[in-house]
Tab-separated table of C-alpha atoms in Angstrom:
chain	number	residue	atom	x	y	z
A	22	ASN	CA	-103.013	-24.989	-105.134
A	23	GLU	CA	-101.726	-28.496	-105.590
A	24	PRO	CA	-102.607	-31.185	-108.149
A	25	ALA	CA	-105.270	-33.523	-106.577
A	26	GLY	CA	-103.825	-36.213	-104.528
A	27	TYR	CA	-100.197	-34.402	-104.028
A	28	ALA	CA	-99.054	-33.918	-100.486
A	29	THR	CA	-97.358	-30.474	-100.006
A	30	GLY	CA	-93.953	-31.944	-99.290
A	31	GLN	CA	-94.024	-34.048	-102.565
A	32	LEU	CA	-94.714	-30.986	-104.279
A	33	TYR	CA	-91.691	-29.253	-103.143
A	34	THR	CA	-89.503	-32.157	-104.069
A	35	ARG	CA	-91.119	-32.316	-107.379
A	36	TYR	CA	-90.407	-28.771	-108.038
A	37	LYS	CA	-86.927	-28.678	-106.919
A	38	ASN	CA	-86.440	-32.069	-109.503
A	39	MET	CA	-88.093	-30.119	-112.049
A	40	LYS	CA	-85.791	-27.158	-111.899
A	41	VAL	CA	-83.005	-29.665	-112.519
A	42	GLU	CA	-84.336	-31.772	-115.208
A	43	TRP	CA	-86.645	-29.525	-117.079
A	44	ARG	CA	-84.289	-28.578	-120.181
A	45	ALA	CA	-84.191	-32.691	-120.573
A	46	PHE	CA	-88.060	-32.838	-121.610
A	47	VAL	CA	-88.304	-29.431	-123.900
A	48	SER	CA	-86.747	-28.068	-126.621
A	49	LEU	CA	-87.689	-24.965	-128.512
A	50	GLY	CA	-88.815	-25.146	-132.393
A	51	ARG	CA	-90.871	-23.391	-135.011
A	52	SER	CA	-94.560	-23.804	-134.057
A	53	GLY	CA	-97.762	-24.703	-136.128
A	54	ILE	CA	-99.761	-22.351	-133.915
A	55	ALA	CA	-97.659	-19.127	-133.826
A	56	GLY	CA	-93.872	-18.388	-134.187
A	57	PHE	CA	-91.821	-20.721	-131.766
A	58	GLY	CA	-93.073	-23.284	-129.754
A	59	LEU	CA	-92.060	-25.516	-126.839
A	60	TYR	CA	-91.920	-29.156	-127.732
A	61	ALA	CA	-91.458	-32.205	-125.651
A	62	LYS	CA	-88.132	-33.946	-126.292
A	63	ARG	CA	-89.405	-37.034	-124.543
A	64	ASP	CA	-92.482	-38.709	-123.068
A	65	ILE	CA	-93.864	-36.847	-120.151
A	66	ASP	CA	-96.150	-38.203	-117.762
A	67	MET	CA	-99.618	-36.946	-116.714
A	68	ASN	CA	-99.523	-34.289	-114.073
A	69	GLN	CA	-95.756	-34.184	-114.362
A	70	MET	CA	-94.375	-30.837	-113.672
A	71	VAL	CA	-92.704	-29.831	-116.983
A	72	ILE	CA	-91.422	-26.211	-116.312
A	73	GLU	CA	-91.862	-22.992	-114.526
A	74	TYR	CA	-93.079	-19.702	-116.184
A	75	VAL	CA	-90.118	-17.774	-114.874
A	76	GLY	CA	-89.575	-13.928	-115.654
A	77	GLU	CA	-89.777	-10.391	-113.931
A	78	VAL	CA	-92.332	-10.106	-110.868
A	79	ILE	CA	-94.025	-6.560	-111.347
A	80	ARG	CA	-96.806	-4.867	-109.904
A	81	SER	CA	-100.022	-4.333	-111.988
A	82	GLU	CA	-99.661	-0.675	-112.441
A	83	ILE	CA	-96.028	-1.497	-113.618
A	84	CYS	CA	-97.656	-3.968	-115.997
A	85	GLU	CA	-99.980	-1.515	-117.548
A	86	ILE	CA	-97.240	0.884	-118.361
A	87	ARG	CA	-95.129	-2.022	-119.815
A	88	GLU	CA	-97.799	-3.273	-122.108
A	89	LYS	CA	-98.483	0.191	-123.654
A	90	MET	CA	-94.565	0.578	-124.033
A	91	TYR	CA	-94.063	-3.151	-125.635
A	92	SER	CA	-96.996	-2.458	-128.202
A	93	GLN	CA	-95.443	1.050	-129.003
A	94	LYS	CA	-92.349	-1.071	-130.063
A	95	ASN	CA	-94.067	-3.748	-131.731
A	96	LYS	CA	-92.617	-6.221	-129.244
A	97	GLY	CA	-94.233	-9.649	-128.634
A	98	ILE	CA	-95.713	-9.346	-125.072
A	99	TYR	CA	-94.971	-12.391	-122.827
A	100	MET	CA	-96.759	-11.795	-119.247
A	101	PHE	CA	-98.431	-14.361	-117.050
A	102	ARG	CA	-100.713	-13.003	-114.050
A	103	ILE	CA	-99.614	-14.508	-110.807
A	104	ASP	CA	-102.200	-13.072	-108.800
A	105	SER	CA	-104.367	-9.791	-108.406
A	106	ASP	CA	-101.257	-7.814	-107.435
A	107	TYR	CA	-98.348	-9.087	-109.372
A	108	VAL	CA	-97.535	-10.234	-113.024
A	109	ILE	CA	-94.475	-12.284	-114.302
A	110	ASP	CA	-92.983	-10.299	-117.113
A	111	ALA	CA	-90.792	-12.609	-119.241
A	112	THR	CA	-90.873	-10.230	-122.136
A	113	MET	CA	-87.130	-8.995	-121.433
A	114	SER	CA	-86.032	-11.742	-119.148
A	115	GLY	CA	-87.333	-15.224	-118.674
A	116	ASN	CA	-87.065	-18.687	-119.755
A	117	LEU	CA	-88.308	-21.051	-122.572
A	118	ALA	CA	-91.685	-21.312	-120.794
A	119	ARG	CA	-92.398	-18.090	-122.731
A	120	TYR	CA	-92.712	-19.784	-125.925
A	121	ILE	CA	-95.543	-22.174	-124.840
A	122	ASN	CA	-98.452	-21.513	-127.141
A	123	HIS	CA	-102.110	-21.182	-126.304
A	124	SER	CA	-104.615	-23.906	-127.270
A	125	CYS	CA	-108.342	-24.464	-126.798
A	126	ASP	CA	-107.732	-28.089	-126.401
A	127	PRO	CA	-104.409	-27.941	-124.370
A	128	ASN	CA	-102.191	-30.823	-123.546
A	129	CYS	CA	-100.959	-29.028	-120.202
A	130	TYR	CA	-102.401	-26.771	-117.471
A	131	THR	CA	-100.995	-24.028	-115.274
A	132	GLN	CA	-100.895	-23.912	-111.522
A	133	ILE	CA	-99.781	-21.514	-108.786
A	134	VAL	CA	-97.714	-23.249	-106.310
A	135	THR	CA	-96.152	-21.677	-103.167
A	136	ILE	CA	-92.663	-22.834	-102.646
A	137	ASP	CA	-90.320	-21.287	-99.932
A	138	ASN	CA	-93.066	-18.631	-99.324
A	139	ASP	CA	-92.967	-17.578	-102.956
A	140	LYS	CA	-95.671	-17.982	-105.500
A	141	LYS	CA	-94.344	-19.733	-108.847
A	142	ILE	CA	-96.045	-20.204	-111.929
A	143	VAL	CA	-95.714	-24.023	-112.875
A	144	ILE	CA	-96.727	-25.857	-116.036
A	145	PHE	CA	-97.935	-29.602	-115.464
A	146	ALA	CA	-98.843	-32.095	-118.205
A	147	GLY	CA	-102.365	-32.301	-118.343
A	148	ARG	CA	-102.424	-36.023	-119.780
A	149	PRO	CA	-99.558	-38.323	-121.119
A	150	ILE	CA	-97.647	-36.291	-123.823
A	151	LYS	CA	-95.520	-37.901	-126.412
A	152	ALA	CA	-92.178	-36.977	-127.483
A	153	GLY	CA	-92.342	-34.329	-130.431
A	154	GLU	CA	-95.794	-33.099	-129.238
A	155	GLU	CA	-96.064	-29.276	-128.924
A	156	LEU	CA	-96.888	-28.228	-125.569
A	157	THR	CA	-99.918	-26.039	-124.986
A	158	TYR	CA	-101.936	-24.434	-122.320
A	159	ASP	CA	-105.053	-22.347	-121.912
A	160	TYR	CA	-104.028	-18.786	-121.672
A	161	GLN	CA	-107.129	-17.994	-119.755
A	162	PHE	CA	-107.271	-14.689	-121.166
A	163	GLU	CA	-110.305	-12.478	-120.310
A	164	LEU	CA	-113.077	-12.429	-123.066
A	165	GLU	CA	-112.848	-8.997	-124.339
A	166	ASP	CA	-115.130	-7.388	-127.001
A	167	THR	CA	-112.213	-4.710	-127.774
A	168	GLU	CA	-110.923	-4.137	-131.182
A	169	ASP	CA	-107.799	-5.733	-130.545
A	170	LYS	CA	-109.250	-9.344	-130.380
A	171	ILE	CA	-106.533	-11.760	-130.969
A	172	PRO	CA	-107.441	-14.726	-133.629
A	173	CYS	CA	-106.616	-18.172	-132.207
A	174	LEU	CA	-104.812	-20.587	-134.527
A	175	CYS	CA	-104.441	-23.647	-132.372
A	176	GLY	CA	-106.492	-25.510	-134.886
A	177	ALA	CA	-108.216	-27.587	-132.026
A	178	PRO	CA	-111.699	-29.198	-133.111
A	179	ASN	CA	-113.238	-27.308	-130.189
A	180	CYS	CA	-111.251	-23.807	-130.948
A	181	VAL	CA	-113.251	-20.875	-130.222
A	182	LYS	CA	-111.337	-19.023	-132.800
A	183	TRP	CA	-110.354	-15.893	-130.328
A	184	MET	CA	-107.877	-15.909	-127.437
A	185	ASN	CA	-109.306	-12.946	-125.735
B	16	TYR	CA	-82.337	-18.726	-128.814
B	17	ALA	CA	-81.366	-15.556	-127.495
B	18	ALA	CA	-80.608	-14.722	-131.099
B	19	TYR	CA	-84.305	-14.678	-131.777
B	20	ALA	CA	-85.415	-12.482	-129.000
B	21	PRO	CA	-82.646	-9.296	-129.057
B	22	ASP	CA	-81.741	-8.040	-125.646
B	23	PHE	CA	-83.750	-10.843	-124.069
B	24	LYS	CA	-81.980	-12.339	-120.684
B	25	GLU	CA	-82.564	-16.069	-119.860
B	26	ILE	CA	-82.845	-16.317	-116.035
B	27	GLY	CA	-83.499	-19.519	-114.043
B	28	GLU	CA	-85.652	-17.833	-111.355
B	29	ASN	CA	-88.019	-15.145	-111.092
B	30	MET	CA	-86.402	-11.774	-110.586
B	31	GLU	CA	-87.913	-9.160	-108.271
B	32	TYR	CA	-87.966	-5.837	-110.032
B	33	GLN	CA	-86.671	-2.984	-108.202
B	34	GLU	CA	-88.822	-0.121	-109.201
B	35	LYS	CA	-86.965	3.335	-110.047
B	36	GLU	CA	-88.185	6.494	-108.459
B	37	SER	CA	-89.528	7.742	-111.878
B	38	GLU	CA	-91.319	4.345	-112.565
B	39	PHE	CA	-94.530	6.235	-113.193
B	40	ASP	CA	-93.300	9.540	-114.694
B	41	VAL	CA	-94.037	10.471	-118.325
B	42	TYR	CA	-91.958	13.822	-117.960
B	43	ASP	CA	-89.984	14.687	-115.055
B	44	GLU	CA	-88.811	18.578	-114.458
C	1	GLN	CA	-110.336	12.592	-85.832
C	2	VAL	CA	-108.877	12.455	-89.499
C	3	VAL	CA	-106.266	9.685	-89.911
C	4	ILE	CA	-104.715	7.424	-92.269
C	5	SER	CA	-107.656	4.869	-93.754
C	6	THR	CA	-107.172	1.233	-92.692
C	7	ASN	CA	-108.743	0.210	-95.944
C	8	ASP	CA	-108.737	2.983	-98.479
C	9	ARG	CA	-104.759	2.528	-98.899
C	10	ALA	CA	-102.109	0.172	-100.665
C	11	HIS	CA	-102.194	-2.887	-98.444
C	12	GLN	CA	-98.526	-3.060	-98.433
C	13	LEU	CA	-98.245	0.190	-96.704
C	14	GLU	CA	-97.654	0.005	-92.906
C	15	VAL	CA	-99.769	2.202	-90.837
C	16	SER	CA	-98.864	2.912	-87.290
C	17	ASP	CA	-101.269	1.904	-84.278
C	18	ASP	CA	-102.410	5.705	-83.865
C	19	ARG	CA	-102.815	5.430	-87.627
C	20	LEU	CA	-100.910	8.932	-88.077
C	21	THR	CA	-97.777	7.324	-89.502
C	22	VAL	CA	-97.297	5.451	-92.634
C	23	THR	CA	-94.266	3.648	-93.923
C	24	GLY	CA	-93.733	2.143	-97.565
C	25	LYS	CA	-91.348	0.094	-99.404
C	26	ASP	CA	-90.724	-1.419	-102.858
C	27	GLY	CA	-92.041	1.115	-104.856
C	28	TYR	CA	-94.309	4.099	-104.582
C	29	ALA	CA	-98.026	3.392	-103.080
C	30	VAL	CA	-100.806	5.648	-101.793
C	31	ALA	CA	-102.548	6.048	-98.451
C	32	ARG	CA	-105.553	8.078	-98.010
C	33	ALA	CA	-107.093	9.695	-95.330
C	34	THR	CA	-110.512	8.410	-93.504
C	35	HIS	CA	-112.152	11.669	-94.416
C	36	PHE	CA	-112.754	13.102	-97.739
C	37	ILE	CA	-113.931	16.541	-98.530
C	38	LEU	CA	-116.373	18.145	-100.904
C	39	TYR	CA	-115.848	21.847	-100.655
C	40	GLY	CA	-114.083	24.667	-98.641
C	41	LYS	CA	-110.526	25.105	-97.653
C	42	TRP	CA	-108.665	22.279	-96.005
C	43	TYR	CA	-105.141	22.186	-94.896
C	44	TYR	CA	-103.147	19.405	-93.421
C	45	GLU	CA	-99.257	19.124	-92.339
C	46	VAL	CA	-97.009	16.027	-92.562
C	47	GLU	CA	-93.510	15.496	-91.173
C	48	LEU	CA	-91.137	13.672	-93.265
C	49	LEU	CA	-89.803	11.273	-90.248
C	50	ASP	CA	-87.231	8.935	-92.190
C	51	GLN	CA	-85.977	8.789	-95.499
C	52	PRO	CA	-83.819	5.703	-96.228
C	53	GLU	CA	-81.263	5.851	-98.958
C	54	GLY	CA	-82.645	6.497	-102.470
C	55	SER	CA	-86.225	6.628	-101.064
C	56	HIS	CA	-88.561	9.461	-101.833
C	57	THR	CA	-92.123	10.470	-100.880
C	58	ARG	CA	-94.711	12.270	-103.174
C	59	ILE	CA	-97.563	13.951	-100.750
C	60	GLY	CA	-100.570	15.800	-101.817
C	61	TRP	CA	-104.131	15.423	-102.682
C	62	CYS	CA	-106.142	12.842	-104.656
C	63	GLN	CA	-109.793	11.914	-105.806
C	64	GLN	CA	-111.099	8.654	-105.324
C	65	LEU	CA	-109.962	7.269	-108.903
C	66	ALA	CA	-106.347	7.922	-108.029
C	67	SER	CA	-104.421	4.805	-108.346
C	68	LEU	CA	-103.417	3.384	-104.898
C	69	GLN	CA	-100.635	1.213	-106.471
C	70	ALA	CA	-98.521	4.024	-108.075
C	71	CYS	CA	-97.199	7.256	-107.033
C	72	LEU	CA	-99.602	10.264	-106.222
C	73	GLY	CA	-99.804	12.448	-109.163
C	74	TYR	CA	-99.440	9.560	-111.561
C	75	ASN	CA	-103.096	10.352	-113.327
C	76	GLN	CA	-105.416	13.214	-113.393
C	77	PHE	CA	-107.012	12.441	-110.432
C	78	SER	CA	-103.964	13.259	-108.130
C	79	TYR	CA	-101.474	16.128	-107.226
C	80	SER	CA	-98.291	15.797	-105.620
C	81	TRP	CA	-95.411	17.137	-104.208
C	82	ARG	CA	-92.090	15.235	-104.473
C	83	SER	CA	-89.308	15.151	-101.777
C	84	LYS	CA	-86.601	14.931	-104.598
C	85	LYS	CA	-85.940	18.408	-106.202
C	86	GLY	CA	-89.381	19.512	-104.722
C	87	THR	CA	-91.325	18.773	-108.036
C	88	ARG	CA	-94.730	18.730	-108.264
C	89	PHE	CA	-96.671	16.067	-110.384
C	90	HIS	CA	-100.000	15.846	-112.077
C	91	ASN	CA	-100.905	13.296	-114.621
C	92	ALA	CA	-97.316	11.799	-114.506
C	93	ILE	CA	-95.809	15.274	-115.615
C	94	GLY	CA	-93.312	16.732	-113.162
C	95	ARG	CA	-92.921	20.649	-113.043
C	96	THR	CA	-90.550	22.622	-111.102
C	97	TYR	CA	-92.257	23.708	-107.781
C	98	SER	CA	-90.015	24.383	-104.739
C	99	LYS	CA	-86.832	23.984	-106.527
C	100	GLU	CA	-84.977	21.859	-103.684
C	101	ASP	CA	-85.457	18.797	-101.972
C	102	TYR	CA	-87.529	18.576	-98.962
C	103	ARG	CA	-86.148	15.955	-96.339
C	104	VAL	CA	-86.366	14.354	-92.734
C	105	GLY	CA	-87.585	16.896	-90.046
C	106	ASP	CA	-89.249	19.066	-92.885
C	107	VAL	CA	-93.165	19.716	-92.372
C	108	LEU	CA	-95.181	19.968	-95.368
C	109	GLY	CA	-98.326	22.023	-95.370
C	110	CYS	CA	-100.950	20.985	-97.917
C	111	LEU	CA	-103.562	23.056	-98.477
C	112	ILE	CA	-106.663	22.680	-100.991
C	113	GLU	CA	-109.322	25.340	-101.785
C	114	LEU	CA	-112.484	24.018	-103.271
C	115	PRO	CA	-115.441	26.245	-104.194
C	116	GLU	CA	-118.121	26.666	-101.577
C	117	ARG	CA	-121.306	24.965	-102.164
C	118	ASP	CA	-124.214	27.396	-103.226
């Protein structure tokens, strides 16, 4: 579960540092991709931990119920699957990570790391990122042939036009 | 930015959701 | 002997060594028996051994497509009787049934009658 070349102990320390410093590295702004987006406030190194995707830890069955409820209320759905049993729901409570948009050519990647026996979703920089760049990661949505396909507006040269 | 997402609560750590007894019920007696 | 299945249950449920007792936590989950039935009349009994504050049980019958990670009676493949108010549930709809709670020490009898196979 760790980026190549980092010992577990280092991951723990890096995680704890990130939890203290992340606000200095990111800021919310209007996104060119969709609604709001998260931007780098300063240069970010490759493989640096940027932010944790925080929210309510819910079971898959509860996730199904909530998705229907949020859709009925036309609420934007902010969720991230942590494993086969649990999902992080950041729709009603979470942090700024919920605003990071999808891109087919992302500058960040996500990793599940285990800290103090808890699984955490952490977003890492996939390459050196300049201050002012919008942070993106691949949402890794399952490809679906349903009628509710979500168009992708990332604008990347390799964009595949659909997010799911 | 809470103003952009009404009733949104910012939290620093993941929150274990405590399920209600009626979590799966559409209609109770 | 019909006991609680080791595999056909939500993995977070604890099953005793003799596989006759199941203990749950953190939300409803289902454990099924080792044997299923196809026809005829079947009956089993369950004793409620413990009921920590605010916890409840929903006990009854279900088919294979009932969700193990939800309560019994959540979809159209399962039927349950709830300790709170004695409500029966099917397809997530609760109906008045025994009009009062069942609690620790009560023994529930669950009977199902399926048409005989011709």
